[in-house]
Coordinates of C-alpha atoms in Angstrom, one line a residue:
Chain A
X1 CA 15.2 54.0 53.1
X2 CA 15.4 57.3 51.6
X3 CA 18.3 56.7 49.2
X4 CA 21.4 58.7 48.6
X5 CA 20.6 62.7 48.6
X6 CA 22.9 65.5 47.2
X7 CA 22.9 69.8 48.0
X8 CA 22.8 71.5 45.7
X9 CA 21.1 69.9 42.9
X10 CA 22.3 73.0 40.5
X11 CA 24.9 75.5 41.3
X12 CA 26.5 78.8 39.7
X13 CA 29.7 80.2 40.7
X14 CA 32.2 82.3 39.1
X15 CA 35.7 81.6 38.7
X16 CA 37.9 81.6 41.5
X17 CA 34.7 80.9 44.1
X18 CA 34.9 78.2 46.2
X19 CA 32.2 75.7 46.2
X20 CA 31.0 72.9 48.6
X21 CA 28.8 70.1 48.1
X22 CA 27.0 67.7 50.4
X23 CA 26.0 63.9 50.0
X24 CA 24.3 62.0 52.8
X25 CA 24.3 58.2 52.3
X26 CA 22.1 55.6 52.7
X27 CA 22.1 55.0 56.0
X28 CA 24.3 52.5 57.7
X29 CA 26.5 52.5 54.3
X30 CA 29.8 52.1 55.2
X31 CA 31.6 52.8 51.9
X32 CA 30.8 56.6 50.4
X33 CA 32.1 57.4 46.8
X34 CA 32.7 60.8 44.8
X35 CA 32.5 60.9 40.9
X36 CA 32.3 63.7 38.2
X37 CA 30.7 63.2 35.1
X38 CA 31.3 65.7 32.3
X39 CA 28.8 66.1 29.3
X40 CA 29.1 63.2 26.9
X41 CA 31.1 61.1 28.9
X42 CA 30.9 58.2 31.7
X43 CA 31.3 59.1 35.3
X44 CA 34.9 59.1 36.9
X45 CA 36.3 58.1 40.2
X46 CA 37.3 60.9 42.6
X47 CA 37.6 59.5 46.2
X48 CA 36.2 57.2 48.2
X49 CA 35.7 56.6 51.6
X50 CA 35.8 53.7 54.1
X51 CA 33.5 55.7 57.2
X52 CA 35.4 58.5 58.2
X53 CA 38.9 57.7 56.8
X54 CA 39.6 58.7 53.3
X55 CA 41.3 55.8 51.5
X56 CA 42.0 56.6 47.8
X57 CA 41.9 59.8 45.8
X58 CA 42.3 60.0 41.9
X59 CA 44.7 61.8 40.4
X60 CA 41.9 63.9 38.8
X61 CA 41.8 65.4 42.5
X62 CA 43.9 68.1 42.4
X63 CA 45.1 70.3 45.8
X64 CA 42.0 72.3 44.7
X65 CA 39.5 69.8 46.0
X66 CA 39.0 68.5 49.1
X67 CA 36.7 66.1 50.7
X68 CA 35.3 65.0 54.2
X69 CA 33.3 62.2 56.0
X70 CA 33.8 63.4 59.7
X71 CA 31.7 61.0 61.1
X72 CA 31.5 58.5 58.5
X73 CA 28.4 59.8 57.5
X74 CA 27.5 62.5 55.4
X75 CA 30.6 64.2 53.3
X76 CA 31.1 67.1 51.9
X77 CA 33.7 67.8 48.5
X78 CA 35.5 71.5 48.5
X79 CA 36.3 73.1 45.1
X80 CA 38.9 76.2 46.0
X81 CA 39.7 79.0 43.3
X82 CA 37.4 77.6 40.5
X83 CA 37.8 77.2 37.1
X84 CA 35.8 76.6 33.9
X85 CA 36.9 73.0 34.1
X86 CA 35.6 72.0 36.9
X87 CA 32.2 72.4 35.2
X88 CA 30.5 69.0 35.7
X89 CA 27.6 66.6 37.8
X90 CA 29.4 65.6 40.8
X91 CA 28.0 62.3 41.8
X92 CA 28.1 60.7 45.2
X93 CA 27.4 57.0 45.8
X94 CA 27.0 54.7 49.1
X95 CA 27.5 50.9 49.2
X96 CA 27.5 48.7 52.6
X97 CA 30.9 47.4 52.0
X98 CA 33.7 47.4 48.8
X99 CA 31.6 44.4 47.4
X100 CA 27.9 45.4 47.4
X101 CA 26.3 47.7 44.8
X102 CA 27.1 51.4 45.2
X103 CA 23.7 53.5 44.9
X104 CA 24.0 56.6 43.4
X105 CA 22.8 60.2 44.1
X106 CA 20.6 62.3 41.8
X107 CA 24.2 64.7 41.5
X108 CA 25.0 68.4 41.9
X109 CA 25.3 69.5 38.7
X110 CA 28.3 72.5 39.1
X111 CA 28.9 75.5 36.0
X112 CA 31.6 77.8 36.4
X113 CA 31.4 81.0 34.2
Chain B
X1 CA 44.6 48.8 34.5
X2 CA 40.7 48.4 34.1
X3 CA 38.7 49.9 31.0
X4 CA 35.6 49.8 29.3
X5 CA 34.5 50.5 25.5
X6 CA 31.3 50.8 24.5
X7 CA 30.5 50.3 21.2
X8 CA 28.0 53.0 19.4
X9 CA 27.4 56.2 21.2
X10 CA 23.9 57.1 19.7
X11 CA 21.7 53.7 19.3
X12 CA 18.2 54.1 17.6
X13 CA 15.8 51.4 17.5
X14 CA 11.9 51.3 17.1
X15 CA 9.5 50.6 19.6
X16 CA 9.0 46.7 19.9
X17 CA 12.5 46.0 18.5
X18 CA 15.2 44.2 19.9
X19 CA 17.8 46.2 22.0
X20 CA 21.5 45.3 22.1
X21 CA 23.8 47.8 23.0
X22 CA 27.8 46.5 23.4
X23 CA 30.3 46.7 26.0
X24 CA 34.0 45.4 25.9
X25 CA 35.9 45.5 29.0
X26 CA 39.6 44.9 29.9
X27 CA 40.6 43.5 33.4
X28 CA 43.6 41.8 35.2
X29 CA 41.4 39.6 37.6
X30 CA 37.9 38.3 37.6
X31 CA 35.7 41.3 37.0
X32 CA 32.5 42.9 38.6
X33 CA 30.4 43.9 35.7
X34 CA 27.2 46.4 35.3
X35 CA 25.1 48.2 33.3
X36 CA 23.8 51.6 34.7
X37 CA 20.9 53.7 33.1
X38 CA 20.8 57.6 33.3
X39 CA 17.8 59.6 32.9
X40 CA 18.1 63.3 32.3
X41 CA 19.1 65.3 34.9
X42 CA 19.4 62.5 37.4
X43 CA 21.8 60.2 39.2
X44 CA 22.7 56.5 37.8
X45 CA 20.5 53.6 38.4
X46 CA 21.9 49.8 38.4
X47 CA 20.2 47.9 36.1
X48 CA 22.4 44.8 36.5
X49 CA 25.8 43.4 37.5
X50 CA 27.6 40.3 37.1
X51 CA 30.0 39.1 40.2
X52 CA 30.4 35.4 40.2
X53 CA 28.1 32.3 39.0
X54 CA 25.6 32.5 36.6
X55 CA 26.7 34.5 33.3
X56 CA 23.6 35.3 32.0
X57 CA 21.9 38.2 34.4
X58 CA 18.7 39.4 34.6
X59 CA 17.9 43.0 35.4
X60 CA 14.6 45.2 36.1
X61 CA 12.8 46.3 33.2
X62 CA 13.3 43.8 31.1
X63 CA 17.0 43.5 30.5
X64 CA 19.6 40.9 30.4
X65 CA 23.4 40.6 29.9
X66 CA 25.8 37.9 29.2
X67 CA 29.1 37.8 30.6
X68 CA 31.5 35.8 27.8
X69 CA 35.1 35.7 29.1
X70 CA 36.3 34.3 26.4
X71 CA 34.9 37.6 24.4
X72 CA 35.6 40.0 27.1
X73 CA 32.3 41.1 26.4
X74 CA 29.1 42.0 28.5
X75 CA 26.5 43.4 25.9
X76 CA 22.9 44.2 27.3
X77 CA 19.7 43.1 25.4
X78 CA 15.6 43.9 25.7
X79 CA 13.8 41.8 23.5
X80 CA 11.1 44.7 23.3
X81 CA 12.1 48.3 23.7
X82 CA 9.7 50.6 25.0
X83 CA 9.3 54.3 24.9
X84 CA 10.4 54.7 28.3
X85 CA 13.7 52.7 27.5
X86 CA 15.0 55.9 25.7
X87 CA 18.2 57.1 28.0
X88 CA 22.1 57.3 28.5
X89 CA 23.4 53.8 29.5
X90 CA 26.7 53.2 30.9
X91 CA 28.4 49.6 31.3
X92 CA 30.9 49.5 33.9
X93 CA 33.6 47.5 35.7
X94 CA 35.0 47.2 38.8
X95 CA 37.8 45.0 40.5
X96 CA 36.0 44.6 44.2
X97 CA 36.3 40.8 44.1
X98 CA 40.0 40.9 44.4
X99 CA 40.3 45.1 45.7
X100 CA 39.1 46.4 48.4
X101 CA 39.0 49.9 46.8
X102 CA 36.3 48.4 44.7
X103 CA 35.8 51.9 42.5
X104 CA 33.7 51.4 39.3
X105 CA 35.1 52.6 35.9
X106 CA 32.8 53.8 33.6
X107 CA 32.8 53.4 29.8
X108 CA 31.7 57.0 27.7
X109 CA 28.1 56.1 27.1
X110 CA 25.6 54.8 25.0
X111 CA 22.4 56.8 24.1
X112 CA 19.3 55.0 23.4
X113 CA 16.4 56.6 21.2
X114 CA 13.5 54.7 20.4
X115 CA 11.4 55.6 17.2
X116 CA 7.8 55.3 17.5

């Protein structure tokens, strides 16, 4: 078991870029979460999926950001037009199911000059 | 709504000394409960959560954490802190008992130094 695994680890863009971001889960992990994490602070729910079907998204997702889980397995989360505020680790985690422990990713850590 | 407070953003203590860093949460039903450590530059690791049961955990590395209701509280102790001990730790809770969104909410952080 190889664990969770994020690309990039570190990326630079400029503002108005677009940006995309890969996790691959654990594997046979049903459940696949998003989080940013901004310095100083505790990580914050993004999205979440259930395989392929994307079941909640946080208001901090704005029309900017999109995610995918095609075939419930790996994902990918699309930042269009960035901006300075988007600046932040993205963190993906996996879990078996909504009430097992969600293992996390080492992050993509995301600056926008 | 769910939300955490952690009390004390910067802890220092000296190596061999007792670790206690505080978490208050606030939930509407029965509450998952964890404690996650973050080394620099890297992702979160679990060090232990509470579901149901037993409300004194044990976690790897030498920590524990007692779940009092009656407190809303679920600090996290090390009778001994080590060197290596020294990171960001983050208590967290999560409704998946009675959701099945089951997303974790973070509280901001503690840091932990340890003085030689």
């Amino acid at each position: 078991d190889t664990g969770v695994s994020q690309n990039p680890r570190h990326k630079i863009t400029k503002r108005g870029q677009n940006v995309t971001f890969r996790c691959d889960p654990i594997s046979e992990h049903n459940r696949l979460y998003w989080y940013r994490q901004t310095l100083g602070q505790g990580p914050e729910f993004l999205t979440y999926f259930q395989n392929e079907a994307q079941l909640e998204k946080s208001r901090l997702l704005s029309d900017r950001f999109s995610a995918e889980r095609p075939k419930g397995s790996f994902s990918t989360l699309e930042i269009q037009r960035t901006e300075q505020g988007d600046s932040a680790m993205y963190l993906c985690a996996s879990s078996l199911d909504s009430r097992e422990t969600q293992y996390f990713g080492p992050g993509t850590r995301l600056l926008v000059l | 709504a769910q939300s955490v407070t952690q009390l004390g953003s910067h802890v220092s203590v000296s190596e061999g000394a007792l670790v206690l860093l505080r978490c208050n949460y606030s939930s509407s039903v029965p509450p998952y409960l964890f404690w996650y450590v973050q080394y620099p530059n890297q992702g979160l690791q679990l060090l232990l959560k509470y579901t149901t049961g037993a409300t004194l955990v044990k976690g790897i590395n030498g920590f524990e954490a007692e779940f009092k209701k009656s407190e809303t509280s679920f600090h996290l102790t090390k009778p001994s802190a080590h060197m290596s001990d020294a990171a960001e730790y983050f208590c967290a809770v999560s409704e998946a008992l009675y959701s099945s969104a089951s997303k974790i909410i973070f509280g901001s952080g503690t840091r932990l130094s340890i003085r030689p």
